[in-house]
Every structure is written in structure tokens, then in C-alpha cells.
Coordinates of C-alpha atoms and ligand atoms in Angstrom, one line a residue:
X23 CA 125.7 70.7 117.4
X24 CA 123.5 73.8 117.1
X25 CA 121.5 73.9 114.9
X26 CA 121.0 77.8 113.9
X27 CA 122.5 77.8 110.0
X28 CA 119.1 77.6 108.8
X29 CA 117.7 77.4 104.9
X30 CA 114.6 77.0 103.2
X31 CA 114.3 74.7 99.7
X32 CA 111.4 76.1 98.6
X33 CA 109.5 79.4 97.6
X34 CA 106.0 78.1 97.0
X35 CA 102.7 78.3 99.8
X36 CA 104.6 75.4 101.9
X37 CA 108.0 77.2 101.7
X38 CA 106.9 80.9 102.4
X39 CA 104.8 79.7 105.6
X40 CA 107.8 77.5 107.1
X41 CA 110.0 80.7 106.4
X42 CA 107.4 83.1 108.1
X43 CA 107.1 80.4 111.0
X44 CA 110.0 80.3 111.7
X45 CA 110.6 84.0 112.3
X46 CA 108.0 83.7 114.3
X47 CA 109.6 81.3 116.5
X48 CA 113.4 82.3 116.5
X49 CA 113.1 86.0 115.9
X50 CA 117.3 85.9 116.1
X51 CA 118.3 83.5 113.4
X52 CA 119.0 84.7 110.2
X53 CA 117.1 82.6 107.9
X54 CA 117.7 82.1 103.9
X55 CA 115.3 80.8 101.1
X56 CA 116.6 79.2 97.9
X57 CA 114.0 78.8 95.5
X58 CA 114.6 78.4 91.7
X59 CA 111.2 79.9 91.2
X60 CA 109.6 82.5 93.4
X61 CA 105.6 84.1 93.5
X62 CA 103.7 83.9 90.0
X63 CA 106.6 81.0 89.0
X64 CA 105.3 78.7 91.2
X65 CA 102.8 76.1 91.2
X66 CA 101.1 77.7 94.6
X67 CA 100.1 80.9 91.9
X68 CA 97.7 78.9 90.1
X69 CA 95.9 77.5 92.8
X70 CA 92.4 78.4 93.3
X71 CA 93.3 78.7 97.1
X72 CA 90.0 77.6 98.8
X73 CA 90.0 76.1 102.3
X74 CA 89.0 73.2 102.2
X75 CA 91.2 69.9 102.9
X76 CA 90.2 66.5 101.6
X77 CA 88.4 63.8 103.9
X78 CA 91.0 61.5 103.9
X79 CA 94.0 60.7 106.4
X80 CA 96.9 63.0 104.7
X81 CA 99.0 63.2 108.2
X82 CA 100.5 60.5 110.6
X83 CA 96.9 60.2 112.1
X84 CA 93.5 61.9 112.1
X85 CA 94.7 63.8 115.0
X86 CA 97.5 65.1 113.4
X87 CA 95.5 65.5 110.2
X88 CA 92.9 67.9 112.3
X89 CA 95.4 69.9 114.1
X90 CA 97.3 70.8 110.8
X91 CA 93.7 72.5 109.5
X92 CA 92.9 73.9 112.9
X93 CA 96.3 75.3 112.7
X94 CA 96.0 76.7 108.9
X95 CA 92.5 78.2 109.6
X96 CA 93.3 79.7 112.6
X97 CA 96.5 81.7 110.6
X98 CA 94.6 82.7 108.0
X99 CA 91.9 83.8 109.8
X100 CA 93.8 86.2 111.7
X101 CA 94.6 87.9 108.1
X102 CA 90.9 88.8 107.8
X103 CA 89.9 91.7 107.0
X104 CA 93.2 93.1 108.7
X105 CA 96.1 92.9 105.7
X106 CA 95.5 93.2 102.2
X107 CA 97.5 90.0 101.6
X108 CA 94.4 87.9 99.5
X109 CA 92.2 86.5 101.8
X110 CA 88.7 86.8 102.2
X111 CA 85.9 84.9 103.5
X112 CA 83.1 83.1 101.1
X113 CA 80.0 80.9 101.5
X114 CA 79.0 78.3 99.3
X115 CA 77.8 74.8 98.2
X116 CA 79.0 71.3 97.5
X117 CA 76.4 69.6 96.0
X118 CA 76.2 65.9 94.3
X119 CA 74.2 64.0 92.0
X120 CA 74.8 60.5 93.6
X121 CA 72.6 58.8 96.8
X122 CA 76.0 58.5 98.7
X123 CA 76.7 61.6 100.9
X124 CA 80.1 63.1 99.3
X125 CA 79.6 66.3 100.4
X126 CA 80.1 65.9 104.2
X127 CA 84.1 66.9 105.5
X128 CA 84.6 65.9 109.2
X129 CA 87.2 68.3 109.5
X130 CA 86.1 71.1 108.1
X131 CA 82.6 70.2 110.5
X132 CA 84.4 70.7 113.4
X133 CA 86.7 73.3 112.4
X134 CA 84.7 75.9 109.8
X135 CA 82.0 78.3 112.3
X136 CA 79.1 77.1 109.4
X137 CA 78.8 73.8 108.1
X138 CA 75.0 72.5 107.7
X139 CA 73.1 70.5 105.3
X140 CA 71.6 72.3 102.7
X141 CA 67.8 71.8 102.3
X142 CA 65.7 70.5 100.1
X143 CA 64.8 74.4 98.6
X144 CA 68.5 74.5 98.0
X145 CA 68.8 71.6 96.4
X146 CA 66.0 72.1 93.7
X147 CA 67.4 75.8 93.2
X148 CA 70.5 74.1 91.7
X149 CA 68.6 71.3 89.9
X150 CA 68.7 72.3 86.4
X151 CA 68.7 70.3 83.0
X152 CA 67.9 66.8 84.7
X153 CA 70.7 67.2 86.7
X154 CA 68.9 66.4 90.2
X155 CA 70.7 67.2 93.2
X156 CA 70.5 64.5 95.7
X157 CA 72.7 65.5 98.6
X158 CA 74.5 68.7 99.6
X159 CA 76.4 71.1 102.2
X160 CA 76.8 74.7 102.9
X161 CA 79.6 75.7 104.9
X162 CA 81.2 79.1 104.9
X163 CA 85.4 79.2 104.3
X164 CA 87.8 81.3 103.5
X165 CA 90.1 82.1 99.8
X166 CA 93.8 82.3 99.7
X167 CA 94.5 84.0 96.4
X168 CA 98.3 83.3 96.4
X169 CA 98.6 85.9 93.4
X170 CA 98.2 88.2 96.4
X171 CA 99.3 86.2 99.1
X172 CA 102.7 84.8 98.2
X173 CA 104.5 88.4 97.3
X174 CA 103.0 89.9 100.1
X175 CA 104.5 87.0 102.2
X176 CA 107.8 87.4 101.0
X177 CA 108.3 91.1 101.2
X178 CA 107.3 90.8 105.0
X179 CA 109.8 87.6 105.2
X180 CA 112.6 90.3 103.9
X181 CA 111.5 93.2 106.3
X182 CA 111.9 90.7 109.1
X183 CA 115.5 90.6 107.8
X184 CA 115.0 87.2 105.5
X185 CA 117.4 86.5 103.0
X186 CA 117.0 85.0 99.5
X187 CA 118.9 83.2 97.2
X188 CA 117.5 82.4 93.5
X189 CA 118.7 79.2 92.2
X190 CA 118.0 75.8 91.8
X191 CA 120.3 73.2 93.9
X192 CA 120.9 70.1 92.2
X193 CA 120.8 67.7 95.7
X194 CA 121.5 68.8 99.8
X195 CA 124.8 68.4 99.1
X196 CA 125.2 71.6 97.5
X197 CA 123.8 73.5 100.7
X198 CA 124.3 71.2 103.7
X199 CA 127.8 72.8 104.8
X200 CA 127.0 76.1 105.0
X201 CA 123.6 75.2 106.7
X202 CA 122.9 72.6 109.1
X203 CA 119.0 72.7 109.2
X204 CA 117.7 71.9 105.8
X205 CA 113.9 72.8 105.3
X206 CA 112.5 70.6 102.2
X207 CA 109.5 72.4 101.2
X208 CA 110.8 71.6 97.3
X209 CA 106.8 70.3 96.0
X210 CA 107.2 67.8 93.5
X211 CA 110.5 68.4 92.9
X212 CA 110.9 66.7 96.1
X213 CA 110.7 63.2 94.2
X214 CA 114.3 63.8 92.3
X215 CA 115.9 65.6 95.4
X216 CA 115.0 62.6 97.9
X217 CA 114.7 60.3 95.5
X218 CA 111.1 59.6 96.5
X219 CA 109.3 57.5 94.6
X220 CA 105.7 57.6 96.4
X221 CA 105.9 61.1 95.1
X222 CA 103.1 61.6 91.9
X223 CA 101.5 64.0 90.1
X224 CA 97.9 65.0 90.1
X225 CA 97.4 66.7 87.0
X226 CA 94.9 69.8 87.4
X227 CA 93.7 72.2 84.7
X228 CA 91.2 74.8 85.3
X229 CA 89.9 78.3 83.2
X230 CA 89.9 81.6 84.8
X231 CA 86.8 83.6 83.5
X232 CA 85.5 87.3 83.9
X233 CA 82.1 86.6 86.1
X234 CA 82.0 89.1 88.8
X235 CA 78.1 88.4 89.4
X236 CA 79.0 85.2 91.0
X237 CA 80.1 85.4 94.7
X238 CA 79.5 81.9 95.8
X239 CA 81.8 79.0 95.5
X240 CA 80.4 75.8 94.2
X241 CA 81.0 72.0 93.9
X242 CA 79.7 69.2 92.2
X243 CA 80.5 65.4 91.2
X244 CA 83.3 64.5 88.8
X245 CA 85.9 67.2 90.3
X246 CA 83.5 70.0 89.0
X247 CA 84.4 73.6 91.1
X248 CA 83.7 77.2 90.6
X249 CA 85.4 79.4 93.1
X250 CA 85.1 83.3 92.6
X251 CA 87.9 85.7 93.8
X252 CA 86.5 88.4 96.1
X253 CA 89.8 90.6 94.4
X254 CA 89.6 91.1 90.9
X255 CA 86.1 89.0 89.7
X256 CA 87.8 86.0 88.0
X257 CA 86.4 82.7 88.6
X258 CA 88.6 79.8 88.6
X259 CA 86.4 76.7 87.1
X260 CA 87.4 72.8 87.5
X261 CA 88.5 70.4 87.0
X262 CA 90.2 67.3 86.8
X263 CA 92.7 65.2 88.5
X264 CA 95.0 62.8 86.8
X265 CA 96.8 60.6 88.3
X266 CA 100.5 60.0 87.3
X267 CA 100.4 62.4 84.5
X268 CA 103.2 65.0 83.5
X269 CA 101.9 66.9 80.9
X270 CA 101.3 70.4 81.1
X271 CA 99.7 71.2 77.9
X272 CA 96.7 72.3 77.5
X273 CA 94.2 68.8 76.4
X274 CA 90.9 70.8 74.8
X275 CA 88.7 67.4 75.5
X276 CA 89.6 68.6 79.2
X277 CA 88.5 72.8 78.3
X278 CA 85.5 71.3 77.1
X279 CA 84.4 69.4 79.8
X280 CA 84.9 71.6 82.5
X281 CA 82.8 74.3 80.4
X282 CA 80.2 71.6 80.4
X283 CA 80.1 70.4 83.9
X284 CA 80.8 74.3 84.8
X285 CA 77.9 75.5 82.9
X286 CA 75.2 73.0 83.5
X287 CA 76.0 73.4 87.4
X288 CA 75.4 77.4 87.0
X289 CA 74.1 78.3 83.6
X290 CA 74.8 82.2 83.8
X291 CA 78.2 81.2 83.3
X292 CA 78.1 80.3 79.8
X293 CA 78.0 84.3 79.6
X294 CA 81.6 85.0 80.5
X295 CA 82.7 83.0 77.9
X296 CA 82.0 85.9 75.4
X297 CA 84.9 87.6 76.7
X298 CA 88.7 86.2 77.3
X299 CA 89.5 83.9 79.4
X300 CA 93.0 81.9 80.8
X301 CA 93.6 78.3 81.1
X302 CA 95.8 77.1 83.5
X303 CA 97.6 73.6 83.9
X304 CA 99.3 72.6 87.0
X305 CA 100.8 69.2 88.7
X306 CA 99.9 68.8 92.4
X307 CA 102.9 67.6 94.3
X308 CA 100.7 64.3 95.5
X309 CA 101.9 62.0 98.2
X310 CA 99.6 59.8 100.3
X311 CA 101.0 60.8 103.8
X312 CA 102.4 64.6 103.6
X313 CA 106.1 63.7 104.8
X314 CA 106.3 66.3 107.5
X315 CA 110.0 64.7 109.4
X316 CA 113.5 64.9 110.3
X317 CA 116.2 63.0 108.6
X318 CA 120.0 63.0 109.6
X319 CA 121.8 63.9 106.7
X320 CA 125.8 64.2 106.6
X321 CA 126.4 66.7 109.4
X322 CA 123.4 68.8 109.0
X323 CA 119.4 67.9 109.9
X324 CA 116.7 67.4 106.8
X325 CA 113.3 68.6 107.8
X326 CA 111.0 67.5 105.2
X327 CA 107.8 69.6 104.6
X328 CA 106.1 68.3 101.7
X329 CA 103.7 66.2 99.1
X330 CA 100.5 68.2 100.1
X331 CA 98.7 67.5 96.5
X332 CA 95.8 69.1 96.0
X333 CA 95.4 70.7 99.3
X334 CA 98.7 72.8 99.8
X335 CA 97.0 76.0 99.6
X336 CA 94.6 74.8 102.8
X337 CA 97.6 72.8 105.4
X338 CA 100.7 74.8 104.8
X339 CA 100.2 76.8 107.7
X340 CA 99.4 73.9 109.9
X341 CA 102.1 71.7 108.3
X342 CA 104.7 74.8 108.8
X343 CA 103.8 74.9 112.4
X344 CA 104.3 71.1 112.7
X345 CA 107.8 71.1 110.8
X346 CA 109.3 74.1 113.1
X347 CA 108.1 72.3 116.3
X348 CA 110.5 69.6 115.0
X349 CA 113.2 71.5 114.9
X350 CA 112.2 73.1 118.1
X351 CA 111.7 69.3 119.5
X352 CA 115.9 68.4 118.3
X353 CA 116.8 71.8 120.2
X354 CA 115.5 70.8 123.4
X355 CA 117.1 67.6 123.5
X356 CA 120.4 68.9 123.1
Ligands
FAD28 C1 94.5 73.1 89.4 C2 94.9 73.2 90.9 C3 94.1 73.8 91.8 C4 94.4 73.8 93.1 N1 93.6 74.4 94.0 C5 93.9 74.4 95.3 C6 93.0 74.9 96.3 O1 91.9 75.5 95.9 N2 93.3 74.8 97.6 C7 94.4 74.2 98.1 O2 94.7 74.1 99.3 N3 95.3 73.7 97.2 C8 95.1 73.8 95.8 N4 95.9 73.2 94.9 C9 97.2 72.5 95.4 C10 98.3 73.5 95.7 O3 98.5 74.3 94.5 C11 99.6 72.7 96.0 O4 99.3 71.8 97.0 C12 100.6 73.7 96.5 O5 100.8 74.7 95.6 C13 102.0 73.0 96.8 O6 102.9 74.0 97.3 P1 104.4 73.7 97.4 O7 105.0 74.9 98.1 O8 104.6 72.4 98.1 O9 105.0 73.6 95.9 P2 105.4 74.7 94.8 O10 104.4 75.8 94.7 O11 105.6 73.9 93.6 O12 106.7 75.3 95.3 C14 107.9 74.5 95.3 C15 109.1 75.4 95.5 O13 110.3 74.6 95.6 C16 111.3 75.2 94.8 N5 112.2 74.1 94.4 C17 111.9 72.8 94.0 N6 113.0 72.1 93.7 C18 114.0 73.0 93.9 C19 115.4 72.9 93.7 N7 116.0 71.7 93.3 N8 116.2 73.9 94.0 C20 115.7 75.1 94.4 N9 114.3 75.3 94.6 C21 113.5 74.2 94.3 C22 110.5 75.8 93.6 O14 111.3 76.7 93.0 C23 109.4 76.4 94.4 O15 109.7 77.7 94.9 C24 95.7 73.2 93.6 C25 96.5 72.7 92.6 C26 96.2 72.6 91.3 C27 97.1 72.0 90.3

């Protein structure tokens, strides 16, 4: 079998980096994307994009965990100040109000050129309203706005001589004789097309203010983020994460506590609410190991890219690399 009929489920941040990847790698294949929904459609749009995985084990090992960031940051890096494709680099603080130290990231330490402590001058700056700041970090990252990033992705997939198809496939069957390399990058859609059940939602809701004054990011206990855009001065404010929950209404108990937490954490903030502002709900494809693996499936080959939940934006490159090496792996073992 050779395996060169090669399609892409999947338009969001995962699907648009496997697509570009593999390009990269087998500049002579034609390769498709079918996406029901493509750039502000998906959930990718919303994201506030910031670098920065979670501390926990979300590959097959730390190892693999580590390369998939070292991989991602490298990518985006490159993108620096070179295209205008969204990404910019910002410094900031993660701060908490607790004794225990939640603010350290081992990968980001050995991956990010600045991660420090921050001192005990930085820590009373952000002290207000008895809210004491025990413990905190400064690292300097980068922003992915996928508003920018994602369109800007696809056009160069189509002047590399991609081809997309617009509509939704009810299960591989629809698509596995024409192709014989699948590429699941579906999100959480993932759980009715493989019928995975450790796939969950995490549901996120944030507010996108006017507040061009602030250009650092900032973090704080109970899911509390503010991360300015370098690109249009909106600043995306958290959060929450909820666990197995579908709805994607807006809940105004939720509005009110982000304001809150937002707020207290820097108070010159309450300012942009005198102007409009957007609130955005999204459901992060959770899983507790990414499933980044090849499955036999009729005649064709299933390489499964997905479940990144709240840290998609941050390991698709690295996760892209790692899918395409698998297909690269099957090739050389013909
Ligand atoms: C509030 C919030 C803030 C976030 N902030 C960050 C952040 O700062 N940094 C970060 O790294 N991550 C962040 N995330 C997480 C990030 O948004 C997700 O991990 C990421 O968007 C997942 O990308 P995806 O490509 O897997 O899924 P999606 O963007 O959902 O894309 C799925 C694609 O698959 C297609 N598809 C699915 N099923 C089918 C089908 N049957 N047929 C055809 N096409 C199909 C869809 O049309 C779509 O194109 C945030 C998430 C939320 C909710």
C-alpha cells in the first residue's frame, strides 16, 4: 500500500498545523482538508492564544510532553517579527494567593529564554485590596491570535497547492476510499467520530475588553487571566473551566466573577468596562493523554491528532510534527 491519498478532518489550530506540516514534509502530495467549519467558525478563534502549556503529563511521557512544546515554540518563534500572521512576543506574571508554589512550569523553565521568580517588590506591586500575593513568576512568551493566525495559515496552505472541501463527514467511512491516510484533527467532535468516550468538555468563557494601556499578561488563582493582544488592544479576561459541561450560553454568575477576580487583580481595568465589550463561550476538546496515533482502519490508515483541551493553541505545532513523523515512520517500513 502507499499511502499518498492524504486528507485532513479538521480546520481548527491542530488541523491547519498538520496540513502546513505536512507540506513541509511531502512537498509532492496533494493534500485535502475537510472541515465543516473553517477560521472565525472554529473553536481555535476564540482562544486567547498564549503559550503556555499546563504542568501536567498531556503526552505518552514527560519526554514526549517536552518535545511537543520545544517543537511548538520553536515554529512559532520563527514567525516573529517576520510574517504578519498574529504572533507577538509578551512578558508577564503568574501570581497566587496561596503558600503552595502554583506558579512554577517545568516546561516552559527549560524551554521559554526568561522564566524567574518574581521578587518580593513585585509581589507587593500587585497586592491590592487584601489580596496578598504569596508566590509568583515572570517569564516572557509569546501570543498566537488565531483571528490572525488561522486565515493566514490557510491561504498559504492553498498557495502551496492545498485543496479544501467544506463539509461535515458523518464517520471515516465516508472518506476512507478515496484517501488512505486519514488525519483526525476533528477537536471534540472527535468523541462522536471515534466513539471516544474519555473525550470531555472543559467549558471556558472569557470577555474581550477595549484596554490598550495594558501590555502585560497576568495570572492569578481560581483560573483568573488577563492576556492583551499586541494587534488590535482587546484584552481577553478569564475564566473558568468546567468540567463535563456542554452549554454554551452565556451564565452571568460566570461574567460577574471574572469582572471581579479581573478587576481586583488589576484595578485600571474596571475602566474598559465603560465601553462595549464581547463575551465569548467555548468547550475545550479535553482528553487526559492528547491521542497523537495510528489506527488501521478498513483499507486506509487513521492518524489521530487530538483532545489538546485547554492548551491547543500552545502544542499543535509540536503535536503536528509528532503526527506526520508517524506517517513518515509507516512509509519507511514499507
Ligand atoms: C476560553 C478558552 C481559552 C483558550 N485559551 C487558550 C490559550 O490561551 N492557549 C492555548 O494553547 N489554548 C487555548 N484554548 C484551547 C484551544 O482553543 C483548543 O485546545 C484548540 O482550539 C483545539 O483546536 P482543535 O483544532 O483541536 O479544535 P477546533 O478548533 O474545534 O477544530 C476542529 C475542526 O474539526 C472540524 N470537524 C470536527 N468534526 C468534523 C466532522 N465530522 N466533519 C468535518 N469536520 C469536522 C471542525 O469543523 C473544525 O474545523 C482555549 C480554549 C478556550 C475555550
Amino acid at each position: 500500500m502507499v499511502y499518498n491519498k492524504i486528507v485532513v478532518v479538521g480546520a481548527g489550530i491542530v488541523g491547519i498545523n498538520t496540513a502546513l506540516e505536512l507540506q513541509r514534509v511531502y512537498p509532492n502530495i496533494k493534500i485535502t482538508i475537510i472541515a465543516d467549519k473553517f477560521n472565525s467558525e472554529t473553536l481555535s478563534d476564540g482562544a486567547a492564544g498564549i503559550f503556555r502549556p499546563g504542568t501536567y503529563c498531556f503526552g505518552p511521557s514527560f519526554e514526549i510532553s517536552q518535545e511537543w512544546i520545544n517543537d511548538s515554540y520553536n515554529f512559532y518563534k520563527s514567525f516573529l517579527n517576520n510574517e504578519p500572521c498574529g504572533i507577538n512576543e509578551i512578558s508577564g506574571y503568574m501570581f497566587s494567593e496561596t503558600l503552595n508554589d502554583t506558579t512554577k512550569n517545568h516546561y516552559l523553565e527549560k524551554c521559554l529564554p526568561e522564566y524567574r521568580k518574581a521578587t518580593e517588590d513585585e509581589l507587593k506591586l500587585y497586592s491590592h485590596n487584601n489580596r496578598i500575593k504569596k508566590c509568583g513568576s515572570f517569564f516572557t512568551t509569546i501570543t498566537i491570535e488565531s483571528k490572525l493566525f488561522l486565515p493566514w495559515a490557510l491561504k498559504k496552505f492553498i498557495n502551496n497547492g492545498g485543496e479544501i472541501i467544506k463539509k461535515k463527514i458523518q464517520s471515516f467511512d465516508d472518506i476512507c476510499e478515496k484517501f488512505n491516510v486519514i488525519f483526525n484533527c476533528s477537536g471534540l467532535e472527535a468523541a462522536n467520530l471515534c466513539n471516544d468516550n474519555d473525550m470531555i468538555p472543559i467549558r471556558g468563557q472569557v470577555i474581550r475588553v477595549k484596554a490598550p494601556w495594558i501590555d502585560k499578561f497576568y495570572y492569578n488563582d481560581m483560573d483568573t487571566y488577563i492576556i492583551p493582544s499586541k494587534e488590535d488592544g482587546t484584552v481577553v479576561l478569564g475564566g473558568c473551566r468546567d468540567f463535563g459541561n456542554y452549554d454554551t450560553t452565556i451564565q452571568n454568575r460566570v461574567t460577574e466573577q471574572i469582572i471581579e477576580n479581573c478587576t481586583n487583580l488589576i484595578p485600571s481595568l474596571k475602566e474598559a468596562f465603560n465601553s462595549e465589550y464581547k463575551i465569548w463561550v467555548g468547550l475545550r476538546p479535553y482528553r487526559y493523554r492528547i491521542r497523537v496515533e495510528a489506527e488501521h482502519f478498513k483499507n486506509a490508515m487513521i492518524i489521530h491528532n487530538y483532545g489538546h483541551g485547554g492548551y491547543g493553541v500552545t502544542l499543535a505545532p509540536g503535536t503536528a510534527k509528532y503526527a506526520v513523523k508517524l506517517l513518515c515512520y509507516l512509509h519507511s517500513n514499507l
